PDB file of N, CA and C in Angstrom:
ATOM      1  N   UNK A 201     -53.471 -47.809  -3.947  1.00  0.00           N
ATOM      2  CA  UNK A 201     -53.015 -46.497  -3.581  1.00  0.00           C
ATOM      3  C   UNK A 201     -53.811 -46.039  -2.354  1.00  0.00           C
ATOM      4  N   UNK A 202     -53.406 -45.755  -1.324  1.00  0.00           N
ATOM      5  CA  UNK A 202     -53.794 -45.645  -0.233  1.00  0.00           C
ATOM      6  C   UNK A 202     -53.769 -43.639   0.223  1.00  0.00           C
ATOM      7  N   UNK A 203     -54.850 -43.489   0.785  1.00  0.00           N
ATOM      8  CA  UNK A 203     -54.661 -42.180   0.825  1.00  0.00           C
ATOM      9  C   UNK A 203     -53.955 -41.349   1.988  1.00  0.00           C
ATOM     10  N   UNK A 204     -53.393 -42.091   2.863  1.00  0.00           N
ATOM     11  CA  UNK A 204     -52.468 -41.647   3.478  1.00  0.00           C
ATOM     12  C   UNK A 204     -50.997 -41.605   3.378  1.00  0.00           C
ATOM     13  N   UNK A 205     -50.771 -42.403   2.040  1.00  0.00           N
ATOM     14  CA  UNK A 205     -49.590 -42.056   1.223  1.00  0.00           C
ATOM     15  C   UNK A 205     -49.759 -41.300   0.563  1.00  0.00           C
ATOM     16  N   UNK A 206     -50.942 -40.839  -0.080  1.00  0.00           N
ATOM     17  CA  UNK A 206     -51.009 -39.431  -0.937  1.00  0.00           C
ATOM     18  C   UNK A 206     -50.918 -38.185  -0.266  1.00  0.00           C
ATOM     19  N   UNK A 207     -51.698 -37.972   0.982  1.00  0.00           N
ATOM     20  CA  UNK A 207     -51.254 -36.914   1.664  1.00  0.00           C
ATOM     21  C   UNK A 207     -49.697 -35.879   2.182  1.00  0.00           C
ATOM     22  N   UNK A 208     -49.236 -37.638   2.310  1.00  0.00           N
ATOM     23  CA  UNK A 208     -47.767 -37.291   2.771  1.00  0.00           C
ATOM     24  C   UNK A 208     -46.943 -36.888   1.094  1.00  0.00           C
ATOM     25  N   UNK A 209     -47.157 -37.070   0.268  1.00  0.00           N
ATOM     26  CA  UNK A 209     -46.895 -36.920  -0.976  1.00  0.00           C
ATOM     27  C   UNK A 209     -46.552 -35.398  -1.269  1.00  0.00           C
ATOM     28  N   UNK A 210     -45.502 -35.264  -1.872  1.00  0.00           N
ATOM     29  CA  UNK A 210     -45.139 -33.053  -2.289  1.00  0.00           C
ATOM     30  C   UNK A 210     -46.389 -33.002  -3.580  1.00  0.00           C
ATOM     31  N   UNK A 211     -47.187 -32.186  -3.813  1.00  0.00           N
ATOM     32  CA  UNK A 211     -48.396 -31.668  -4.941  1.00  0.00           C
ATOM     33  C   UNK A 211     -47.349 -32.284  -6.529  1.00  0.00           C
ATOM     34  N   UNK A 212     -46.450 -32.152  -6.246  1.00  0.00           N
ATOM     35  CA  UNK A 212     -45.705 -31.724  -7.723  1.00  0.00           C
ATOM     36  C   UNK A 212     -45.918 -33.611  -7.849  1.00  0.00           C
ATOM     37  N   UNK A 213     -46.067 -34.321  -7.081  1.00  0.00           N
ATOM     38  CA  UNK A 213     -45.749 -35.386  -7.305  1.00  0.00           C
ATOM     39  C   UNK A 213     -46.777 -36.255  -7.377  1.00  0.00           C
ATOM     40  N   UNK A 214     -48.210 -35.305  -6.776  1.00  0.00           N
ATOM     41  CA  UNK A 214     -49.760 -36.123  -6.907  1.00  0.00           C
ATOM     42  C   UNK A 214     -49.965 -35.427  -8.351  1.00  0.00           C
ATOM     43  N   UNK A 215     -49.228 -34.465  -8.857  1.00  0.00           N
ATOM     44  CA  UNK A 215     -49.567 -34.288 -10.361  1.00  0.00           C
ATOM     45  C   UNK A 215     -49.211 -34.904 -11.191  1.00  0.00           C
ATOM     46  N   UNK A 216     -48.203 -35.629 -11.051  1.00  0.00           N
ATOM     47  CA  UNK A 216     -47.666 -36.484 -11.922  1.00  0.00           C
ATOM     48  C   UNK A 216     -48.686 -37.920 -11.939  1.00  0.00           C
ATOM     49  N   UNK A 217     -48.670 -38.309 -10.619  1.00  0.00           N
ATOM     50  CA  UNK A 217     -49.744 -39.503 -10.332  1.00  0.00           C
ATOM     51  C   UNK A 217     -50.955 -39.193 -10.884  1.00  0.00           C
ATOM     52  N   UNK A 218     -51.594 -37.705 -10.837  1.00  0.00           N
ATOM     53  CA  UNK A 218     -52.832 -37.410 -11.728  1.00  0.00           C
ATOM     54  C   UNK A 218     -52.822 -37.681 -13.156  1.00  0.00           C
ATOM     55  N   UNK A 219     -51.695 -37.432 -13.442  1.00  0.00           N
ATOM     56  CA  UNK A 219     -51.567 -37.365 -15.225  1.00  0.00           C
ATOM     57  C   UNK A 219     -51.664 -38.836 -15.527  1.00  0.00           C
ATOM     58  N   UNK A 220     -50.720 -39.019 -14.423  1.00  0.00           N
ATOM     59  CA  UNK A 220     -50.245 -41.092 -15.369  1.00  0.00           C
ATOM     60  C   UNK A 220     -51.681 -41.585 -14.828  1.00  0.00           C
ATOM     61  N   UNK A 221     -52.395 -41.266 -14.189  1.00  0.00           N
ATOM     62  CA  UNK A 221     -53.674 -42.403 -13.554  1.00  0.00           C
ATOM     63  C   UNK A 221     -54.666 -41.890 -14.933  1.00  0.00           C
ATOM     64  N   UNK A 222     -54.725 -40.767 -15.357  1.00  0.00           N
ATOM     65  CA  UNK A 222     -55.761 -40.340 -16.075  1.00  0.00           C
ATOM     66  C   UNK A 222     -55.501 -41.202 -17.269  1.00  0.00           C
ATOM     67  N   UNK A 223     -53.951 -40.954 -18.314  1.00  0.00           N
ATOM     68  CA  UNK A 223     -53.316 -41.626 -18.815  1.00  0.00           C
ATOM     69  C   UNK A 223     -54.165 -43.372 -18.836  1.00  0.00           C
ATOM     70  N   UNK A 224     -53.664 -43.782 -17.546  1.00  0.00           N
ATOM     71  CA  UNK A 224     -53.822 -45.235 -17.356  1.00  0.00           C
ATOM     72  C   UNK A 224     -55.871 -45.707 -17.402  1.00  0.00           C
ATOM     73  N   UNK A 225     -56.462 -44.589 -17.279  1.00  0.00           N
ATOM     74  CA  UNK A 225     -57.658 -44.774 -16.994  1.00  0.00           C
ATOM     75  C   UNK A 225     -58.421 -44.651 -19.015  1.00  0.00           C
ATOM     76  N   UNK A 226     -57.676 -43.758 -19.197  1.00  0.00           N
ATOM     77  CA  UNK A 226     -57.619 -43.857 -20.867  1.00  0.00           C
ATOM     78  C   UNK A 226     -57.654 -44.937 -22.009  1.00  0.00           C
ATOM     79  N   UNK A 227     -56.632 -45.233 -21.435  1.00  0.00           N
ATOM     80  CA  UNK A 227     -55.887 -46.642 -22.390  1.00  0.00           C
ATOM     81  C   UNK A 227     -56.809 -47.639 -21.643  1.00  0.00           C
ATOM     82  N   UNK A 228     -57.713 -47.710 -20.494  1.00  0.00           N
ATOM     83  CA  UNK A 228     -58.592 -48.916 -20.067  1.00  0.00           C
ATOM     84  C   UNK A 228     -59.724 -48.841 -21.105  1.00  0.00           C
ATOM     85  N   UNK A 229     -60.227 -47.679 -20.681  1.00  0.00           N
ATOM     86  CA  UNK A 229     -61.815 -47.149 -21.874  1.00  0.00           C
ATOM     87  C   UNK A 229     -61.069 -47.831 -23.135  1.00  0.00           C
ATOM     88  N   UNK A 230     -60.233 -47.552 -23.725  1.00  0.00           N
ATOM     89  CA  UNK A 230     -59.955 -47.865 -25.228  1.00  0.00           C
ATOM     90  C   UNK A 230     -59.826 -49.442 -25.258  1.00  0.00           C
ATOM     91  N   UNK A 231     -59.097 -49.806 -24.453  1.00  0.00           N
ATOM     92  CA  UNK A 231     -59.276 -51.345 -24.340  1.00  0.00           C
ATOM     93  C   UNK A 231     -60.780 -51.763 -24.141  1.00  0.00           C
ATOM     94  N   UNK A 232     -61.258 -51.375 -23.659  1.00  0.00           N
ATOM     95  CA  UNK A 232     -62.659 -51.867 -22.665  1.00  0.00           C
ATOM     96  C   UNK A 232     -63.535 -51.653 -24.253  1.00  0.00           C
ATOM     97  N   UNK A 233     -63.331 -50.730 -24.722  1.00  0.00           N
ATOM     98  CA  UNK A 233     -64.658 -50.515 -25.706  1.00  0.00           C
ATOM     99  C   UNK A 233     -64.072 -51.290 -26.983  1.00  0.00           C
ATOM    100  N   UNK A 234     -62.895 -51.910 -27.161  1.00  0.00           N
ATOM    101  CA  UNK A 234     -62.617 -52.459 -28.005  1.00  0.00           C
ATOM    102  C   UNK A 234     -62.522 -53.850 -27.937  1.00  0.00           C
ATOM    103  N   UNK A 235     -63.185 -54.470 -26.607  1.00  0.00           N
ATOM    104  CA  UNK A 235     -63.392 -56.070 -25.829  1.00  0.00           C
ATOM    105  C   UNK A 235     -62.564 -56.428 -26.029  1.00  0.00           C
ATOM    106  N   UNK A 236     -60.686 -55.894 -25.531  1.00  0.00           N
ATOM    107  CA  UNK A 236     -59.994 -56.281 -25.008  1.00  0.00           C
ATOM    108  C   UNK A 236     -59.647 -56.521 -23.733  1.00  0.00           C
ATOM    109  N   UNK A 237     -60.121 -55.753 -23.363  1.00  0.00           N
ATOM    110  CA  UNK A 237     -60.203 -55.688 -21.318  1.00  0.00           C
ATOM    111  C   UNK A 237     -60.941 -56.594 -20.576  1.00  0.00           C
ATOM    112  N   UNK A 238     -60.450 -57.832 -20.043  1.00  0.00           N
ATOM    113  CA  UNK A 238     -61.083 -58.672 -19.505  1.00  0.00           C
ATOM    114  C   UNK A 238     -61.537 -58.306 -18.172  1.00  0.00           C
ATOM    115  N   UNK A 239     -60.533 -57.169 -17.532  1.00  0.00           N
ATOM    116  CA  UNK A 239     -60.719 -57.290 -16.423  1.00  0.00           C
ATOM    117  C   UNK A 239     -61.275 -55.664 -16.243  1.00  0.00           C
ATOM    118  N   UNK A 240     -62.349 -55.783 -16.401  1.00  0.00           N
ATOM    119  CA  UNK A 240     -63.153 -54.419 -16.315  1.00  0.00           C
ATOM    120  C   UNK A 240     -63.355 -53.595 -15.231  1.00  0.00           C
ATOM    121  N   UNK A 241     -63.719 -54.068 -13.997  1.00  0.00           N
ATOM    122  CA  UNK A 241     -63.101 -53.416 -12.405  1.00  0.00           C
ATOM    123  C   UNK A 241     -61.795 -52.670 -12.583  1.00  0.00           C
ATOM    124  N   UNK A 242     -60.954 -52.589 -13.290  1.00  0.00           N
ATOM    125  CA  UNK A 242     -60.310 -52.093 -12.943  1.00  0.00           C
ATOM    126  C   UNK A 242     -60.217 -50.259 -13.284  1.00  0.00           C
ATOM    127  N   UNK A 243     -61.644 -50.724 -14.382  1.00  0.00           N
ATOM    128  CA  UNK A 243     -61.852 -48.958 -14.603  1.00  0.00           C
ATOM    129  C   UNK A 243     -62.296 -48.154 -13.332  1.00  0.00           C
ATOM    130  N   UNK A 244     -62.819 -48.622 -12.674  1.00  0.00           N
ATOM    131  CA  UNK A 244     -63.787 -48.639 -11.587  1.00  0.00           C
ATOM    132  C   UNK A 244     -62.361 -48.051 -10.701  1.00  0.00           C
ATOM    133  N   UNK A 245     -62.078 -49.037 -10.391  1.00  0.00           N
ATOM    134  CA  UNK A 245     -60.687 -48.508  -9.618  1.00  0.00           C
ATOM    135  C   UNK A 245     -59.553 -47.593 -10.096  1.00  0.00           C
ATOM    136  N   UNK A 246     -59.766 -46.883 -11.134  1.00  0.00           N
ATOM    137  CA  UNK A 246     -58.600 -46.556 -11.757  1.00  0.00           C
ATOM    138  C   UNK A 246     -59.585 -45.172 -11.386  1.00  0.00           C
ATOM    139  N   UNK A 247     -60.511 -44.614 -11.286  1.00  0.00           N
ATOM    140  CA  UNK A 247     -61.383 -43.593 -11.299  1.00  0.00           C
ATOM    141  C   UNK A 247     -61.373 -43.262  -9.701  1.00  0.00           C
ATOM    142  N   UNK A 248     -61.623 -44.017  -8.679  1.00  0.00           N
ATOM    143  CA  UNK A 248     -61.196 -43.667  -7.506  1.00  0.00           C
ATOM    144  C   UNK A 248     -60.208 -43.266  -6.967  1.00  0.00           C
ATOM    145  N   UNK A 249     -59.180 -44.091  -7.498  1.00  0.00           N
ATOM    146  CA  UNK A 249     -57.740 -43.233  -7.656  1.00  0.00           C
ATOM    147  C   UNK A 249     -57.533 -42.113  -7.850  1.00  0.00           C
ATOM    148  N   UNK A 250     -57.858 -41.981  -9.097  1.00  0.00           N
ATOM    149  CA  UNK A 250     -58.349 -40.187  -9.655  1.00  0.00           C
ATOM    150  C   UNK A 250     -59.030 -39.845  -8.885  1.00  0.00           C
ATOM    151  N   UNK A 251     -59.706 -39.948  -7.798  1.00  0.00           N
ATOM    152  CA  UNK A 251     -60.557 -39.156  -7.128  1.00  0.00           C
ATOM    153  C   UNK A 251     -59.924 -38.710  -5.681  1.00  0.00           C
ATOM    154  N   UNK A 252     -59.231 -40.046  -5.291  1.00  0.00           N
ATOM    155  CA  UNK A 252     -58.383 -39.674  -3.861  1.00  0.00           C
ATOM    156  C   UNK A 252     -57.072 -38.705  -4.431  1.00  0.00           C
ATOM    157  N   UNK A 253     -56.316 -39.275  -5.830  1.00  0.00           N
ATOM    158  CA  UNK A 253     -55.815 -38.045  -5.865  1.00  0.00           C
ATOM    159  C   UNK A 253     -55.952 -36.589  -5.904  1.00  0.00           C
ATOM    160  N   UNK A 254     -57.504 -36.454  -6.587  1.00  0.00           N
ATOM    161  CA  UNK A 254     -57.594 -34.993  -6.816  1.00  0.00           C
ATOM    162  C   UNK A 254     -57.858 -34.225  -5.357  1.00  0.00           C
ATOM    163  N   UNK A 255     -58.126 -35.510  -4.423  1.00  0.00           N
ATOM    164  CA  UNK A 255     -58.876 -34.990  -3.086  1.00  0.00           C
ATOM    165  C   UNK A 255     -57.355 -34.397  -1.983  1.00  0.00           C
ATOM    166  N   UNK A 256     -57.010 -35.510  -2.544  1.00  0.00           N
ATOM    167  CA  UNK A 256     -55.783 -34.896  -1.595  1.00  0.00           C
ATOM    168  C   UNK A 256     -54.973 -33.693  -1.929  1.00  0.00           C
ATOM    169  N   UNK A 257     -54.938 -33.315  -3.705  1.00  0.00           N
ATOM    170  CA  UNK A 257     -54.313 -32.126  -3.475  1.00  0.00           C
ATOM    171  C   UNK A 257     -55.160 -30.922  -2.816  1.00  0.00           C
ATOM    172  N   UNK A 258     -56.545 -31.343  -2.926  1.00  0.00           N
ATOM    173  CA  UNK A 258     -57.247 -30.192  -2.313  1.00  0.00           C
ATOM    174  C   UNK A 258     -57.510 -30.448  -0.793  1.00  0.00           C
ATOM    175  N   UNK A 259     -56.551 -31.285  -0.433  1.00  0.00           N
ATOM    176  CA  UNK A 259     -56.576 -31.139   1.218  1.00  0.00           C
ATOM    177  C   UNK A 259     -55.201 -30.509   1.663  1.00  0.00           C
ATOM    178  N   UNK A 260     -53.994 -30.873   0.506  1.00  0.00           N
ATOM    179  CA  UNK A 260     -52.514 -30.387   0.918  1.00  0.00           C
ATOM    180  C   UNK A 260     -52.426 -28.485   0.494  1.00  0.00           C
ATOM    181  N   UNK A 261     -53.690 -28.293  -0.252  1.00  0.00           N
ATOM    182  CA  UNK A 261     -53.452 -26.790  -0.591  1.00  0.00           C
ATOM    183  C   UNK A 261     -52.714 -26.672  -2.300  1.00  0.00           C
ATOM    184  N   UNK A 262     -52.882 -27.704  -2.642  1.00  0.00           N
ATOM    185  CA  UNK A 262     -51.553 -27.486  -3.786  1.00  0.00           C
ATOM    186  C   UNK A 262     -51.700 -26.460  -4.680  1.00  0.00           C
ATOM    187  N   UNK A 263     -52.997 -25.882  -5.120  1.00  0.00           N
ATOM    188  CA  UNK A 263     -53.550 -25.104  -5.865  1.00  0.00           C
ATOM    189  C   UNK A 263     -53.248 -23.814  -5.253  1.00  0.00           C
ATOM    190  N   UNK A 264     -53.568 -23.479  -3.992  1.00  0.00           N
ATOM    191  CA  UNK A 264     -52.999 -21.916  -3.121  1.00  0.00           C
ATOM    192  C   UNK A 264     -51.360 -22.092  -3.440  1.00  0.00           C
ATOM    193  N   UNK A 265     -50.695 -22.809  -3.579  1.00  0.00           N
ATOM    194  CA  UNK A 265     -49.232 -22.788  -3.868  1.00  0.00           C
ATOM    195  C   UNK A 265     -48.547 -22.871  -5.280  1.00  0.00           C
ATOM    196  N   UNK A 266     -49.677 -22.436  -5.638  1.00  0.00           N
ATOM    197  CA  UNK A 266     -49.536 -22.544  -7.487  1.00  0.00           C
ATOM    198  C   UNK A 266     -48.976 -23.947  -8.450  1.00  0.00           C
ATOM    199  N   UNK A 267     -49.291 -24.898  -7.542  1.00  0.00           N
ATOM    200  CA  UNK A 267     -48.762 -25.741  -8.680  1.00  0.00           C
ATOM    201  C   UNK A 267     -50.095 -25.996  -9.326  1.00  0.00           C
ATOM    202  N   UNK A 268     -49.912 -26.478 -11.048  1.00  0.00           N
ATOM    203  CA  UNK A 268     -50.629 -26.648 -12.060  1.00  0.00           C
ATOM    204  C   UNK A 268     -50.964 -28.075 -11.375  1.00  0.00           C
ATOM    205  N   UNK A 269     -52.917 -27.929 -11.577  1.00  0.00           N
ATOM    206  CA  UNK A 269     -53.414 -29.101 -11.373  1.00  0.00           C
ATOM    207  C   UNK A 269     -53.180 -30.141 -13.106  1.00  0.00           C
ATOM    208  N   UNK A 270     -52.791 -29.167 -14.062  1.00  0.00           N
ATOM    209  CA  UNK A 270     -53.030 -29.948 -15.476  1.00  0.00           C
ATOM    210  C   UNK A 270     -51.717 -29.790 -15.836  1.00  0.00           C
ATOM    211  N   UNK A 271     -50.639 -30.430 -16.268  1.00  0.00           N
ATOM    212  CA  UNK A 271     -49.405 -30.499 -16.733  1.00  0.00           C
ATOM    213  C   UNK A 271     -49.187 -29.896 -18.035  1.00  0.00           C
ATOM    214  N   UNK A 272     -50.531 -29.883 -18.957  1.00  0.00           N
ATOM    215  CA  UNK A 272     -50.622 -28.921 -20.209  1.00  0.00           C
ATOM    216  C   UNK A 272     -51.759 -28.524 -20.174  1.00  0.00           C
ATOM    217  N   UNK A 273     -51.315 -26.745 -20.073  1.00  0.00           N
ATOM    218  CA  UNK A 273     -52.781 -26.258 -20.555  1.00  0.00           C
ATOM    219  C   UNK A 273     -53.083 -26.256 -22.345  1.00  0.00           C
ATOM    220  N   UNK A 274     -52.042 -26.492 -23.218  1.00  0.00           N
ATOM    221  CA  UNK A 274     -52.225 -26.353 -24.651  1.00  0.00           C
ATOM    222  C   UNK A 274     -53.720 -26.996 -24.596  1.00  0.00           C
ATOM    223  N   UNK A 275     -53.641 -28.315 -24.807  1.00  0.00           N
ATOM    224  CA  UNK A 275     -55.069 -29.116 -24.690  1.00  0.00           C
ATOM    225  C   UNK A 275     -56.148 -28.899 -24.525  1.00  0.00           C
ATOM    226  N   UNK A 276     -56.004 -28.201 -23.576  1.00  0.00           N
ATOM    227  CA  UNK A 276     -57.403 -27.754 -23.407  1.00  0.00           C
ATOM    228  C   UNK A 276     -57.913 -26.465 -23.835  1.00  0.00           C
ATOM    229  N   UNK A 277     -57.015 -25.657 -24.063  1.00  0.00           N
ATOM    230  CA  UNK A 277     -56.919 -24.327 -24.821  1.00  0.00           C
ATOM    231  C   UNK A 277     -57.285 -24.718 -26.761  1.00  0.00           C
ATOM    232  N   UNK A 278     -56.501 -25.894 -27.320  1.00  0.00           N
ATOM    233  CA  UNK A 278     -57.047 -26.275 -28.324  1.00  0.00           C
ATOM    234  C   UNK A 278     -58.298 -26.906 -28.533  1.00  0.00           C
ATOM    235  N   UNK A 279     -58.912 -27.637 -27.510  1.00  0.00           N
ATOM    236  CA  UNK A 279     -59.903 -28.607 -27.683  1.00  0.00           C
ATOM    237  C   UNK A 279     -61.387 -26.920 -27.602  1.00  0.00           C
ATOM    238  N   UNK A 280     -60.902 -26.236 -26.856  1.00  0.00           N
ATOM    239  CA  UNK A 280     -61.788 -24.993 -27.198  1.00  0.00           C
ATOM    240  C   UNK A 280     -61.896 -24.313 -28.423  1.00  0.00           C
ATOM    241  N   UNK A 281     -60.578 -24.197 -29.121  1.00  0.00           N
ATOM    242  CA  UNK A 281     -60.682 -24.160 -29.965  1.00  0.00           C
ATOM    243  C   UNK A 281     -61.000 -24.425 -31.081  1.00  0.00           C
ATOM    244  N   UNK A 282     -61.068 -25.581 -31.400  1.00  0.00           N
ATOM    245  CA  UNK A 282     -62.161 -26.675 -32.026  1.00  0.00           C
ATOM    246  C   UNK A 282     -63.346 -26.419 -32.004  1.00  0.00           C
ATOM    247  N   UNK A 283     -63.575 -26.455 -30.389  1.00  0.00           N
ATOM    248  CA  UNK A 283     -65.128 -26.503 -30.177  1.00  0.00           C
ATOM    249  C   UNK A 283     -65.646 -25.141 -31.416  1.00  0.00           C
ATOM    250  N   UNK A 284     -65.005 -23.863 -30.852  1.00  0.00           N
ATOM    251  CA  UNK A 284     -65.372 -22.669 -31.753  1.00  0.00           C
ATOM    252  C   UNK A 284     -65.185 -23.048 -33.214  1.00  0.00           C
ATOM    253  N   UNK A 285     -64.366 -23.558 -33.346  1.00  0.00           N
ATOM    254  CA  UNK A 285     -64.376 -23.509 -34.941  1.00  0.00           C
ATOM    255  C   UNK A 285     -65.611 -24.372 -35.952  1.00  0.00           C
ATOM    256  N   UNK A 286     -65.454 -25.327 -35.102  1.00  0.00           N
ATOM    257  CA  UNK A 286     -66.660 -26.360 -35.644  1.00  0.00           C
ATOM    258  C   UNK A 286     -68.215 -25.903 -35.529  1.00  0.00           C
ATOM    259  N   UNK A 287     -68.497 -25.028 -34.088  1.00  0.00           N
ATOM    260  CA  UNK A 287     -69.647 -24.459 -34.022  1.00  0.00           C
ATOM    261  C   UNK A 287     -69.483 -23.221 -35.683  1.00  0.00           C
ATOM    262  N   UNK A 288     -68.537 -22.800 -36.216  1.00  0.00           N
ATOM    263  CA  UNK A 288     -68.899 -21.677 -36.845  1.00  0.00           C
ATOM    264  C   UNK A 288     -68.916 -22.355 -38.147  1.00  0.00           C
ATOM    265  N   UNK A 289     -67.868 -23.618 -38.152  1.00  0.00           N
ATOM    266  CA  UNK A 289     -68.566 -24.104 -39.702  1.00  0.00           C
ATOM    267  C   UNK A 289     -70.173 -24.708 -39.945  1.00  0.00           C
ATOM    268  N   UNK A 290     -70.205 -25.343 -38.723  1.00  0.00           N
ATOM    269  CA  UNK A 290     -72.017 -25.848 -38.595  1.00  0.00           C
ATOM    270  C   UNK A 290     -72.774 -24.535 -38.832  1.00  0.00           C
ATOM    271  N   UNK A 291     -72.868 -23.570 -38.070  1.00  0.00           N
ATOM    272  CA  UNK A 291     -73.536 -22.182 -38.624  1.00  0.00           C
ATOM    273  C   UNK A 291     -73.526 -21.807 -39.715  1.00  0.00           C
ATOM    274  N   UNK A 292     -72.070 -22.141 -40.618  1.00  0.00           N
ATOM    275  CA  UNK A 292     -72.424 -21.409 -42.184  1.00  0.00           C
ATOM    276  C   UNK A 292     -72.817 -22.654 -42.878  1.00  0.00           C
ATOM    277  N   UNK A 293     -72.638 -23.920 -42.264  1.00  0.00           N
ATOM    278  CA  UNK A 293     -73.344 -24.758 -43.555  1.00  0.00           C
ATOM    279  C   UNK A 293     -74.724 -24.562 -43.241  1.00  0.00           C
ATOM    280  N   UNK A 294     -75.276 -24.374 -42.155  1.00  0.00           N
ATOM    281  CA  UNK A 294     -76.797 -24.394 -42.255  1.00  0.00           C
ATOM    282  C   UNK A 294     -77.698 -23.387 -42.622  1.00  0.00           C
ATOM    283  N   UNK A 295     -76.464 -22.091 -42.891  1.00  0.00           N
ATOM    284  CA  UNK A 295     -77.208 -21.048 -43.664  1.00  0.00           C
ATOM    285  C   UNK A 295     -77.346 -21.333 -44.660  1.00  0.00           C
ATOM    286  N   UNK A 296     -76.306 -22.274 -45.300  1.00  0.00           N
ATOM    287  CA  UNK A 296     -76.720 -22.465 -46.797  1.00  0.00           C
ATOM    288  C   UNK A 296     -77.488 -23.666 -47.379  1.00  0.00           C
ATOM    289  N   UNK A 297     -77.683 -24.187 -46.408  1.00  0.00           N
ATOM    290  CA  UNK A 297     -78.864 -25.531 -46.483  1.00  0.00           C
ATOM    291  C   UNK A 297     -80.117 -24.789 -46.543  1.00  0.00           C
ATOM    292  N   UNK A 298     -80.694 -25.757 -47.621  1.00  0.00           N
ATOM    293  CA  UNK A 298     -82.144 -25.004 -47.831  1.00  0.00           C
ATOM    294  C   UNK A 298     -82.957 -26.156 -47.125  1.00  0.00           C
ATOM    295  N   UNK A 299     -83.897 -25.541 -46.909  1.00  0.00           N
ATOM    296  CA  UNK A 299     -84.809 -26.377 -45.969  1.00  0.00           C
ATOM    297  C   UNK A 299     -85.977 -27.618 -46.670  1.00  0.00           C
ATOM    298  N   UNK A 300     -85.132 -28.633 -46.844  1.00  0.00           N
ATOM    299  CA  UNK A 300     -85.372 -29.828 -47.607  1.00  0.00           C
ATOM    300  C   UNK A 300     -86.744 -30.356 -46.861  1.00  0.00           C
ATOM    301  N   UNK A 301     -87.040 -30.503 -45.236  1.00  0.00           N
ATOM    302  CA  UNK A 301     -87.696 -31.030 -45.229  1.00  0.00           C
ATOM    303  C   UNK A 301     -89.070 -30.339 -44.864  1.00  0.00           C
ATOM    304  N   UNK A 302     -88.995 -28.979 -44.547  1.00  0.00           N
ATOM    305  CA  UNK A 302     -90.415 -28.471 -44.983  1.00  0.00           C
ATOM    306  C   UNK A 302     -90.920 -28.585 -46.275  1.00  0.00           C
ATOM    307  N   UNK A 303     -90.367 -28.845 -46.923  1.00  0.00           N
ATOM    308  CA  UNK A 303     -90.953 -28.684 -48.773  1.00  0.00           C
ATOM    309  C   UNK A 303     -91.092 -30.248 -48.723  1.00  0.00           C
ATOM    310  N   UNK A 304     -90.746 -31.101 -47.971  1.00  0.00           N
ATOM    311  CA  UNK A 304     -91.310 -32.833 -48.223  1.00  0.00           C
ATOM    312  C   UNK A 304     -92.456 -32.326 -47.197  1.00  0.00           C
ATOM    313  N   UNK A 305     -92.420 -32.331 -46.203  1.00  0.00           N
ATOM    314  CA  UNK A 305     -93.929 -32.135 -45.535  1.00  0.00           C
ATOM    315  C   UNK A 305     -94.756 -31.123 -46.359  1.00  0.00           C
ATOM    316  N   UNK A 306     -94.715 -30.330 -46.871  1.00  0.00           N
ATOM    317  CA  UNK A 306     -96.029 -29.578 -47.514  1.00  0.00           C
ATOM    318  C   UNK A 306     -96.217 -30.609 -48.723  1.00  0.00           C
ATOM    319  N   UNK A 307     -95.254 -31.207 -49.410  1.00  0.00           N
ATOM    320  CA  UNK A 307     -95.985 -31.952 -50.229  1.00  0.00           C
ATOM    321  C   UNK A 307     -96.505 -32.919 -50.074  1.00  0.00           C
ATOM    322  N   UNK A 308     -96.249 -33.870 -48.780  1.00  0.00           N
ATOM    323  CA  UNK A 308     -97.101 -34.882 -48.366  1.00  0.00           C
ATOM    324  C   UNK A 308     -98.448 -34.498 -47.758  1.00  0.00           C
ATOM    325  N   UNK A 309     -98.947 -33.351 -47.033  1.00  0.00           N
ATOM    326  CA  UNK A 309    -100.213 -32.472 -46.646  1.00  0.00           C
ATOM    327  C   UNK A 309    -100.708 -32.748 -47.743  1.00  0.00           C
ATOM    328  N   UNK A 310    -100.633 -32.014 -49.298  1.00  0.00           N
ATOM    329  CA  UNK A 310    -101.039 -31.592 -50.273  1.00  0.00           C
ATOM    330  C   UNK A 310    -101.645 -33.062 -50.930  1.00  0.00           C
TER     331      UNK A 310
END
């Protein structure tokens, strides 16, 4: 992917190339960490890609012209959501955890 074909490219259409490269850069990690991926460079390259694309929409303006750099915001609106929820169950389980291991250290002092 060459970046003077991305330039000439309409935004609506380096978003799509953003999604499927991210997509494609995904399914490498999952291969790769599961020592299916023989050919491991190609994460390497699949990340530069992602990088000339993101560069070029911020050279064509695409963002001042309102197109969505993310094709779904749900995702990321849920994955926050998570985050909050899980921080508030960790908070109430650890109110109710009693503190196991100060009472092993005072009895090993003793």
């Amino acid at each position: 992917m060459k970046f003077k074909d991305l330039i000439v490219a309409k935004p609506e259409e380096l978003v799509h190339e953003l999604s499927k490269a991210r997509r494609e850069l995904y399914d490498l990690n999952i291969n790769n960490h599961s020592r299916q991926l023989k050919e491991t460079h190609k994460i390497r390259d699949k990340k530069k890609d992602i990088a000339r694309i993101l560069t070029a929409i911020k050279e064509i303006g695409a963002s001042a012209n309102n197109v969505p750099v993310f094709e779904s915001t749900e995702a990321v609106s849920d994955t926050k959501e998570n985050e909050t929820i899980s921080k508030k169950a960790s908070n109430e389980s650890s109110k109710d955890a009693k503190p196991i291991a100060k009472k092993r250290v005072k009895k090993n002092e003793e």
